[in-house]
């Protein structure tokens, strides 16, 4: 499995130099890489596990968090962000990310 580093806006604000060193990756390029794979997401910089996401198709994923709760996600691209609307999300609000790459390390920022 490929490991991705998850970074929240709060951490990104605290570490602005980290975001500058990374190259922004388009949602389409991210999906080209991710489809057919299961990716592991960890918090940056401490490495705590967030969960796993299996990309079944460009428009469908399965998210599994640390407690093994799973949900299907409808994947869309909106305003140069990759967005997920999960079937088990009671609020019905998509989660959107910007995607980045720094050499062999991938990052997402919500």
Short mmCIF file of N, CA and C in Angstrom, two decimals:
data_model
loop_
_atom_site.label_atom_id
_atom_site.label_comp_id
_atom_site.label_asym_id
_atom_site.label_seq_id
_atom_site.Cartn_x
_atom_site.Cartn_y
_atom_site.Cartn_z
N UNK A 1 0.82 -1.18 0.00
CA UNK A 1 0.00 0.00 0.00
C UNK A 1 0.87 1.25 0.00
N UNK A 2 0.42 2.25 -0.68
CA UNK A 2 1.11 3.53 -0.71
C UNK A 2 0.68 4.36 0.49
N UNK A 3 1.61 5.00 1.14
CA UNK A 3 1.29 5.84 2.29
C UNK A 3 1.15 7.29 1.84
N UNK A 4 0.09 7.90 2.28
CA UNK A 4 -0.13 9.32 2.03
C UNK A 4 -0.08 10.03 3.36
N UNK A 5 0.36 11.25 3.35
CA UNK A 5 0.43 12.04 4.57
C UNK A 5 -0.72 13.02 4.56
N UNK A 6 -1.50 12.98 5.59
CA UNK A 6 -2.69 13.80 5.74
C UNK A 6 -2.31 15.03 6.54
N UNK A 7 -2.68 16.18 6.07
CA UNK A 7 -2.35 17.38 6.81
C UNK A 7 -3.59 18.26 6.86
N UNK A 8 -4.00 18.62 8.04
CA UNK A 8 -5.16 19.50 8.20
C UNK A 8 -4.76 20.93 7.95
N UNK A 9 -5.73 21.81 7.79
CA UNK A 9 -5.45 23.23 7.59
C UNK A 9 -4.70 23.81 8.78
N UNK A 10 -4.99 23.35 9.98
CA UNK A 10 -4.32 23.88 11.17
C UNK A 10 -2.82 23.58 11.12
N UNK A 11 -2.46 22.38 10.74
CA UNK A 11 -1.05 22.03 10.65
C UNK A 11 -0.41 22.77 9.49
N UNK A 12 -1.12 22.90 8.37
CA UNK A 12 -0.55 23.61 7.23
C UNK A 12 -0.26 25.06 7.59
N UNK A 13 -1.14 25.67 8.36
CA UNK A 13 -0.91 27.06 8.77
C UNK A 13 0.30 27.16 9.68
N UNK A 14 0.52 26.14 10.48
CA UNK A 14 1.66 26.16 11.40
C UNK A 14 2.98 25.87 10.67
N UNK A 15 2.91 25.22 9.52
CA UNK A 15 4.10 24.83 8.79
C UNK A 15 4.05 25.33 7.34
N UNK A 16 3.98 26.63 7.11
CA UNK A 16 3.83 27.12 5.74
C UNK A 16 4.99 26.76 4.83
N UNK A 17 6.19 26.59 5.36
CA UNK A 17 7.33 26.27 4.49
C UNK A 17 7.21 24.87 3.92
N UNK A 18 6.50 23.96 4.58
CA UNK A 18 6.33 22.61 4.07
C UNK A 18 5.49 22.64 2.81
N UNK A 19 4.41 23.41 2.81
CA UNK A 19 3.52 23.48 1.65
C UNK A 19 4.24 24.06 0.44
N UNK A 20 5.13 25.01 0.65
CA UNK A 20 5.85 25.65 -0.44
C UNK A 20 6.78 24.66 -1.13
N UNK A 21 7.37 23.75 -0.39
CA UNK A 21 8.34 22.81 -0.95
C UNK A 21 7.69 21.73 -1.80
N UNK A 22 6.40 21.59 -1.74
CA UNK A 22 5.70 20.54 -2.46
C UNK A 22 5.15 21.07 -3.77
N UNK A 23 4.99 20.17 -4.74
CA UNK A 23 4.38 20.52 -6.01
C UNK A 23 2.91 20.13 -5.98
N UNK A 24 2.06 21.04 -6.38
CA UNK A 24 0.63 20.76 -6.44
C UNK A 24 0.38 19.75 -7.55
N UNK A 25 -0.48 18.78 -7.29
CA UNK A 25 -0.83 17.74 -8.24
C UNK A 25 -2.32 17.90 -8.55
N UNK A 26 -2.68 17.83 -9.81
CA UNK A 26 -4.09 17.97 -10.18
C UNK A 26 -4.89 16.78 -9.67
N UNK A 27 -6.18 16.98 -9.41
CA UNK A 27 -7.02 15.86 -9.00
C UNK A 27 -7.00 14.73 -10.03
N UNK A 28 -6.94 15.07 -11.30
CA UNK A 28 -6.92 14.05 -12.35
C UNK A 28 -5.64 13.21 -12.27
N UNK A 29 -4.51 13.85 -12.02
CA UNK A 29 -3.25 13.11 -11.87
C UNK A 29 -3.27 12.23 -10.64
N UNK A 30 -3.84 12.75 -9.55
CA UNK A 30 -3.98 11.95 -8.34
C UNK A 30 -4.83 10.70 -8.63
N UNK A 31 -5.95 10.87 -9.32
CA UNK A 31 -6.82 9.73 -9.63
C UNK A 31 -6.13 8.76 -10.58
N UNK A 32 -5.36 9.27 -11.55
CA UNK A 32 -4.59 8.38 -12.42
C UNK A 32 -3.71 7.46 -11.59
N UNK A 33 -3.08 8.02 -10.55
CA UNK A 33 -2.22 7.24 -9.68
C UNK A 33 -3.02 6.30 -8.77
N UNK A 34 -4.13 6.77 -8.21
CA UNK A 34 -4.81 6.07 -7.12
C UNK A 34 -5.74 4.94 -7.56
N UNK A 35 -6.38 5.07 -8.72
CA UNK A 35 -7.38 4.06 -9.12
C UNK A 35 -6.74 2.68 -9.18
N UNK A 36 -7.41 1.73 -8.54
CA UNK A 36 -6.92 0.36 -8.47
C UNK A 36 -6.01 0.09 -7.29
N UNK A 37 -5.80 1.11 -6.45
CA UNK A 37 -4.91 0.95 -5.29
C UNK A 37 -5.67 1.23 -3.99
N UNK A 38 -5.09 0.75 -2.90
CA UNK A 38 -5.53 1.12 -1.56
C UNK A 38 -4.42 1.96 -0.95
N UNK A 39 -4.77 3.18 -0.54
CA UNK A 39 -3.78 4.11 0.00
C UNK A 39 -3.96 4.22 1.51
N UNK A 40 -2.86 4.36 2.22
CA UNK A 40 -2.85 4.55 3.65
C UNK A 40 -2.63 6.03 3.94
N UNK A 41 -3.45 6.61 4.80
CA UNK A 41 -3.34 8.03 5.14
C UNK A 41 -2.89 8.17 6.58
N UNK A 42 -1.87 9.01 6.77
CA UNK A 42 -1.29 9.26 8.09
C UNK A 42 -1.22 10.76 8.32
N UNK A 43 -1.24 11.17 9.57
CA UNK A 43 -1.11 12.58 9.93
C UNK A 43 0.35 12.99 9.77
N UNK A 44 0.58 14.15 9.18
CA UNK A 44 1.93 14.69 9.06
C UNK A 44 2.14 15.70 10.18
N UNK A 45 3.20 15.72 10.90
CA UNK A 45 4.42 14.95 10.69
C UNK A 45 4.55 13.73 11.61
N UNK A 46 3.58 13.45 12.48
CA UNK A 46 3.78 12.41 13.49
C UNK A 46 3.49 10.99 13.03
N UNK A 47 2.85 10.80 11.87
CA UNK A 47 2.65 9.47 11.33
C UNK A 47 1.47 8.71 11.91
N UNK A 48 0.61 9.35 12.71
CA UNK A 48 -0.57 8.66 13.25
C UNK A 48 -1.51 8.25 12.13
N UNK A 49 -2.00 7.03 12.20
CA UNK A 49 -2.90 6.50 11.18
C UNK A 49 -4.23 7.24 11.18
N UNK A 50 -4.68 7.65 9.99
CA UNK A 50 -6.00 8.24 9.81
C UNK A 50 -6.94 7.17 9.27
N UNK A 51 -6.50 6.44 8.23
CA UNK A 51 -7.34 5.39 7.65
C UNK A 51 -6.81 4.95 6.30
N UNK A 52 -7.65 4.19 5.60
CA UNK A 52 -7.30 3.60 4.31
C UNK A 52 -8.40 3.93 3.31
N UNK A 53 -7.99 4.16 2.06
CA UNK A 53 -8.98 4.41 1.02
C UNK A 53 -8.63 3.57 -0.20
N UNK A 54 -9.60 2.76 -0.63
CA UNK A 54 -9.44 1.96 -1.84
C UNK A 54 -10.17 2.67 -2.96
N UNK A 55 -9.45 2.93 -4.04
CA UNK A 55 -10.01 3.64 -5.19
C UNK A 55 -10.47 2.62 -6.22
N UNK A 56 -11.77 2.34 -6.22
CA UNK A 56 -12.34 1.33 -7.10
C UNK A 56 -12.42 1.83 -8.54
N UNK A 57 -12.84 3.08 -8.69
CA UNK A 57 -12.95 3.74 -10.00
C UNK A 57 -12.64 5.22 -9.78
N UNK A 58 -12.64 5.98 -10.85
CA UNK A 58 -12.39 7.42 -10.73
C UNK A 58 -13.49 8.13 -9.97
N UNK A 59 -14.66 7.51 -9.89
CA UNK A 59 -15.79 8.15 -9.22
C UNK A 59 -16.27 7.40 -7.98
N UNK A 60 -15.52 6.38 -7.53
CA UNK A 60 -15.97 5.57 -6.39
C UNK A 60 -14.79 5.06 -5.57
N UNK A 61 -14.89 5.25 -4.26
CA UNK A 61 -13.86 4.75 -3.34
C UNK A 61 -14.53 4.12 -2.13
N UNK A 62 -13.72 3.42 -1.35
CA UNK A 62 -14.18 2.88 -0.06
C UNK A 62 -13.19 3.36 0.99
N UNK A 63 -13.71 4.10 1.98
CA UNK A 63 -12.90 4.62 3.08
C UNK A 63 -13.07 3.72 4.29
N UNK A 64 -11.96 3.41 4.97
CA UNK A 64 -12.01 2.66 6.23
C UNK A 64 -11.16 3.41 7.23
N UNK A 65 -11.77 3.82 8.34
CA UNK A 65 -11.01 4.57 9.33
C UNK A 65 -10.32 3.62 10.31
N UNK A 66 -9.64 4.20 11.30
CA UNK A 66 -8.87 3.41 12.28
C UNK A 66 -9.73 2.42 13.05
N UNK A 67 -11.01 2.73 13.20
CA UNK A 67 -11.90 1.83 13.96
C UNK A 67 -12.58 0.81 13.05
N UNK A 68 -12.13 0.69 11.80
CA UNK A 68 -12.66 -0.25 10.81
C UNK A 68 -14.08 0.06 10.35
N UNK A 69 -14.55 1.28 10.55
CA UNK A 69 -15.83 1.70 9.99
C UNK A 69 -15.60 2.07 8.54
N UNK A 70 -16.41 1.50 7.64
CA UNK A 70 -16.24 1.70 6.20
C UNK A 70 -17.40 2.48 5.62
N UNK A 71 -17.13 3.14 4.51
CA UNK A 71 -18.17 3.82 3.76
C UNK A 71 -17.75 4.04 2.33
N UNK A 72 -18.70 3.90 1.41
CA UNK A 72 -18.43 4.19 0.01
C UNK A 72 -18.40 5.69 -0.18
N UNK A 73 -17.50 6.16 -1.02
CA UNK A 73 -17.38 7.57 -1.32
C UNK A 73 -17.60 7.85 -2.79
N UNK A 74 -18.44 8.82 -3.09
CA UNK A 74 -18.61 9.29 -4.46
C UNK A 74 -17.53 10.34 -4.67
N UNK A 75 -16.70 10.15 -5.68
CA UNK A 75 -15.54 11.01 -5.92
C UNK A 75 -15.86 11.97 -7.07
N UNK A 76 -15.62 13.26 -6.82
CA UNK A 76 -15.81 14.28 -7.85
C UNK A 76 -14.61 15.23 -7.83
N UNK A 77 -14.48 16.01 -8.89
CA UNK A 77 -13.47 17.06 -8.96
C UNK A 77 -14.21 18.38 -9.02
N UNK A 78 -13.89 19.28 -8.07
CA UNK A 78 -14.55 20.57 -7.98
C UNK A 78 -13.50 21.64 -7.70
N UNK A 79 -13.43 22.64 -8.57
CA UNK A 79 -12.50 23.77 -8.37
C UNK A 79 -11.07 23.31 -8.09
N UNK A 80 -10.58 22.37 -8.87
CA UNK A 80 -9.22 21.85 -8.76
C UNK A 80 -8.95 21.14 -7.43
N UNK A 81 -10.02 20.64 -6.80
CA UNK A 81 -9.93 19.82 -5.59
C UNK A 81 -10.57 18.48 -5.87
N UNK A 82 -10.10 17.44 -5.18
CA UNK A 82 -10.76 16.15 -5.24
C UNK A 82 -11.70 16.06 -4.04
N UNK A 83 -12.96 15.73 -4.29
CA UNK A 83 -13.98 15.74 -3.24
C UNK A 83 -14.62 14.38 -3.09
N UNK A 84 -15.02 14.07 -1.86
CA UNK A 84 -15.61 12.78 -1.51
C UNK A 84 -16.89 13.03 -0.73
N UNK A 85 -17.96 12.37 -1.14
CA UNK A 85 -19.20 12.38 -0.38
C UNK A 85 -19.48 10.94 0.00
N UNK A 86 -19.39 10.66 1.30
CA UNK A 86 -19.49 9.28 1.78
C UNK A 86 -20.92 8.94 2.15
N UNK A 87 -21.30 7.69 1.86
CA UNK A 87 -22.68 7.26 2.11
C UNK A 87 -23.02 7.21 3.60
N UNK A 88 -22.03 7.15 4.47
CA UNK A 88 -22.30 7.11 5.91
C UNK A 88 -22.14 8.48 6.57
N UNK A 89 -22.04 9.54 5.77
CA UNK A 89 -21.92 10.90 6.31
C UNK A 89 -23.31 11.48 6.50
N UNK A 90 -23.73 11.62 7.73
CA UNK A 90 -25.08 12.10 8.04
C UNK A 90 -25.31 13.54 7.62
N UNK A 91 -24.27 14.34 7.60
CA UNK A 91 -24.41 15.76 7.25
C UNK A 91 -24.49 15.98 5.74
N UNK A 92 -24.03 15.02 4.95
CA UNK A 92 -24.08 15.14 3.50
C UNK A 92 -23.19 16.23 2.93
N UNK A 93 -22.08 16.50 3.61
CA UNK A 93 -21.15 17.54 3.16
C UNK A 93 -19.90 16.87 2.59
N UNK A 94 -19.53 17.18 1.35
CA UNK A 94 -18.33 16.56 0.79
C UNK A 94 -17.06 16.99 1.53
N UNK A 95 -16.08 16.12 1.54
CA UNK A 95 -14.74 16.40 2.06
C UNK A 95 -13.86 16.62 0.85
N UNK A 96 -13.19 17.78 0.77
CA UNK A 96 -12.38 18.10 -0.40
C UNK A 96 -10.92 18.29 0.00
N UNK A 97 -10.03 17.88 -0.91
CA UNK A 97 -8.60 17.96 -0.67
C UNK A 97 -7.90 18.64 -1.83
N UNK A 98 -6.80 19.30 -1.50
CA UNK A 98 -5.78 19.67 -2.48
C UNK A 98 -4.72 18.58 -2.38
N UNK A 99 -4.13 18.21 -3.49
CA UNK A 99 -3.14 17.13 -3.50
C UNK A 99 -1.77 17.68 -3.90
N UNK A 100 -0.73 17.16 -3.25
CA UNK A 100 0.63 17.63 -3.44
C UNK A 100 1.58 16.44 -3.51
N UNK A 101 2.75 16.69 -4.07
CA UNK A 101 3.79 15.67 -4.11
C UNK A 101 5.14 16.33 -3.89
N UNK A 102 5.98 15.67 -3.11
CA UNK A 102 7.35 16.10 -2.86
C UNK A 102 8.23 14.88 -3.04
N UNK A 103 8.87 14.77 -4.20
CA UNK A 103 9.63 13.57 -4.57
C UNK A 103 8.72 12.35 -4.49
N UNK A 104 9.03 11.38 -3.63
CA UNK A 104 8.20 10.18 -3.53
C UNK A 104 7.14 10.26 -2.44
N UNK A 105 6.99 11.42 -1.82
CA UNK A 105 6.00 11.58 -0.76
C UNK A 105 4.79 12.32 -1.32
N UNK A 106 3.63 11.82 -1.00
CA UNK A 106 2.37 12.43 -1.41
C UNK A 106 1.72 13.06 -0.19
N UNK A 107 1.03 14.17 -0.39
CA UNK A 107 0.33 14.87 0.69
C UNK A 107 -1.05 15.26 0.21
N UNK A 108 -1.99 15.28 1.13
CA UNK A 108 -3.31 15.85 0.87
C UNK A 108 -3.59 16.85 1.98
N UNK A 109 -4.29 17.90 1.61
CA UNK A 109 -4.65 18.92 2.61
C UNK A 109 -6.14 19.19 2.48
N UNK A 110 -6.84 19.03 3.60
CA UNK A 110 -8.29 19.26 3.57
C UNK A 110 -8.61 20.71 3.74
#
